[in-house]
mmCIF file of C-alpha atoms in Angstrom:
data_model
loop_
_atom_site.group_PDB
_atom_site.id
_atom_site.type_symbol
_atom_site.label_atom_id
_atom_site.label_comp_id
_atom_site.label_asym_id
_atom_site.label_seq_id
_atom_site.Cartn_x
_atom_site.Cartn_y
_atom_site.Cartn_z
ATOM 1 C CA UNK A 264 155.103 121.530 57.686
ATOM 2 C CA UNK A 265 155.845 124.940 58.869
ATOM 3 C CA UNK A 266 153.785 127.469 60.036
ATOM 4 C CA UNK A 267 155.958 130.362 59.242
ATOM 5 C CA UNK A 268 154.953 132.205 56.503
ATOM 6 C CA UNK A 269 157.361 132.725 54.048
ATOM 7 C CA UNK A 270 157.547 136.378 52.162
ATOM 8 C CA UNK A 271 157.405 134.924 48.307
ATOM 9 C CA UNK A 272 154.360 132.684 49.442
ATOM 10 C CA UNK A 273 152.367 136.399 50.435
ATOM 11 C CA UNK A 274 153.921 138.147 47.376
ATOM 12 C CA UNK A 275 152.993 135.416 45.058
ATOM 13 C CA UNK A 276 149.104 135.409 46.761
ATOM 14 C CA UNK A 277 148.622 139.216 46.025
ATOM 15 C CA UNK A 278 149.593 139.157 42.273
ATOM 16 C CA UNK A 279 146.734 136.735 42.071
ATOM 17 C CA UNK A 280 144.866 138.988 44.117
ATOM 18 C CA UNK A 281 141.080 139.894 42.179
ATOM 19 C CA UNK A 282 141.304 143.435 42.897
ATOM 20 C CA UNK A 283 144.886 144.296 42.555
ATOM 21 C CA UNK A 284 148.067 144.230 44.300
ATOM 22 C CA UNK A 285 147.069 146.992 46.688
ATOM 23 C CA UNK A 286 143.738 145.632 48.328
ATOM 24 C CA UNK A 287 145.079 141.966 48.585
ATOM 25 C CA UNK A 288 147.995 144.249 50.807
ATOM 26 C CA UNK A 289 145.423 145.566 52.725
ATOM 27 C CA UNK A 290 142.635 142.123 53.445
ATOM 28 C CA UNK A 291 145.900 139.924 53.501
ATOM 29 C CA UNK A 292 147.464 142.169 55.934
ATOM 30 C CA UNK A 293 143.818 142.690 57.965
ATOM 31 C CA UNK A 294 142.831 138.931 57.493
ATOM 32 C CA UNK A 295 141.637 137.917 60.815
ATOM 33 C CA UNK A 296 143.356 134.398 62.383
ATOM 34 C CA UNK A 297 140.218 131.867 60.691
ATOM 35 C CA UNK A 298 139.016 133.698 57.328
ATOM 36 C CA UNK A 299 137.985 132.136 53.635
ATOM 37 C CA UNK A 300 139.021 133.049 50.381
ATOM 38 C CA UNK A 301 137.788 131.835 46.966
ATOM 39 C CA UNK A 302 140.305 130.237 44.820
ATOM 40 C CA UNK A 303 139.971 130.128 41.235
ATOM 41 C CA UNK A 304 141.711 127.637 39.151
ATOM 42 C CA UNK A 305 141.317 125.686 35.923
ATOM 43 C CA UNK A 306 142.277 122.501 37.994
ATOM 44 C CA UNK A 307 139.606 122.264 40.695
ATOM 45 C CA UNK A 308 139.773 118.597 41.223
ATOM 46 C CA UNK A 309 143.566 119.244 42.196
ATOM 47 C CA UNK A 310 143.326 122.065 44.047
ATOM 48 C CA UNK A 311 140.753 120.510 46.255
ATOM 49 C CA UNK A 312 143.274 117.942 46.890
ATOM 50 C CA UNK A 313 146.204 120.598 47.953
ATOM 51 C CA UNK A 314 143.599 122.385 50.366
ATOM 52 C CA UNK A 315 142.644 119.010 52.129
ATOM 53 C CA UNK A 316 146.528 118.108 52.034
ATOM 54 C CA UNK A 317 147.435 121.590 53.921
ATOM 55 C CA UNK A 318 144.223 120.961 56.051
ATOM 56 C CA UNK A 319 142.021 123.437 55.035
ATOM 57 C CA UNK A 320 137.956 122.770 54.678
ATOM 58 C CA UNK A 321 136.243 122.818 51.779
ATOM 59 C CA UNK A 322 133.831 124.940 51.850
ATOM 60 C CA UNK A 323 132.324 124.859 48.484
ATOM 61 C CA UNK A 324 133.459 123.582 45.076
ATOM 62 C CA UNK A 325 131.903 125.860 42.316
ATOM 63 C CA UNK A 326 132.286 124.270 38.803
ATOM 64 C CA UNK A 327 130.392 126.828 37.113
ATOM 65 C CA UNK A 328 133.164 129.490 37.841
ATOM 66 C CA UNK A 329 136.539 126.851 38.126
ATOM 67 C CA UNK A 330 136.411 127.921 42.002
ATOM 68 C CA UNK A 331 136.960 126.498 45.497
ATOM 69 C CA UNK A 332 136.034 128.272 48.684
ATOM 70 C CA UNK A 333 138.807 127.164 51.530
ATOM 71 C CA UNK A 334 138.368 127.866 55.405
ATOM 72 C CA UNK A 335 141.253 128.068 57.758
ATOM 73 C CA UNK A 336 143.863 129.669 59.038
ATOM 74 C CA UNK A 337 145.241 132.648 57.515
ATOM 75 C CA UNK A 338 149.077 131.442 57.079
ATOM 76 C CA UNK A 339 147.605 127.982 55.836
ATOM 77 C CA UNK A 340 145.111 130.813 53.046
ATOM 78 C CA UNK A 341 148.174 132.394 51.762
ATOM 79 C CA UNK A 342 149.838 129.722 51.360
ATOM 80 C CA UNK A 343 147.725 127.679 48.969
ATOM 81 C CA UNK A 344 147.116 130.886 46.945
ATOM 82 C CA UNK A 345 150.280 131.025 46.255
ATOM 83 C CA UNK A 346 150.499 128.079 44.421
ATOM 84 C CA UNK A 347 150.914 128.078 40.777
ATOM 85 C CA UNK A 348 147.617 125.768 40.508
ATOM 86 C CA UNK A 349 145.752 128.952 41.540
ATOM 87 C CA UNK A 350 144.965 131.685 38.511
ATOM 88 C CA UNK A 351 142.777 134.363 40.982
ATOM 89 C CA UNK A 352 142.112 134.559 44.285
ATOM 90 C CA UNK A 353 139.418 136.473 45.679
ATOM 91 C CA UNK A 354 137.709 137.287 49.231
ATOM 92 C CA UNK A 355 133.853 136.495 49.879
ATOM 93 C CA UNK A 356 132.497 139.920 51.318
ATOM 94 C CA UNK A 357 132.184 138.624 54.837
ATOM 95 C CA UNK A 358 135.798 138.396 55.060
ATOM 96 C CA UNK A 359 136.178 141.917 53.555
ATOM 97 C CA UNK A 360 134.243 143.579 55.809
ATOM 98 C CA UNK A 361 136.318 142.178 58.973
ATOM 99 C CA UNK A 362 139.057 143.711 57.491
ATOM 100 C CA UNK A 363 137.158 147.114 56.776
ATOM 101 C CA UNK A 364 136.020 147.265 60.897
ATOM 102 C CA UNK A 365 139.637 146.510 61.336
ATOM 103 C CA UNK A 366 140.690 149.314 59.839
ATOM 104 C CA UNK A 367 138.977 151.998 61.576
#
């Protein structure tokens, strides 16, 4: 597989994007080289399988909430978000605030 990001993966990712279309521009584009993001699908079981398949660790499977927390690198991140198994996609505040020291 690839390691090249491809431009409709990252535009597909931000739609999904929590806050809007503007902050996933700004964490996506600040997201440091190892990060997390919280997935949120209706399919966990599946998705869990996709983010093992690409690599990724498992962080956490939350069935409470339909949501998987994925660690690894950021092209790998972007790409599973942009799958149409994924409804949200969010970033734990850890991650978030990287990106906000980033910035200044």
């Amino acid at each position: 597989m690839s390691s090249e990001l491809r431009e409709e993966d990252l535009e597909a990712a931000k739609s999904k994007f929590i806050r809007g279309r503007e902050e996933a521009e700004k964490i996506f584009g600040n997201l440091p080289q190892q990060a997390e993001l919280i997935l949120f699908s209706s399919n966990t079981g599946k998705l869990v399988e996709e983010a093992v398949k690409l690599g990724l660790e498992v962080v956490a499977v939350i069935p409470l909430i339909d949501a998987v927390v994925v660690r690894g690198s950021r092209n790998t991140l972007i790409r599973i978000a942009a799958l149409n198994l994924v409804e949200e996609v969010d970033v734990p505040r850890k991650v978030r605030a990287l990106g906000d020291r980033n910035d200044s």
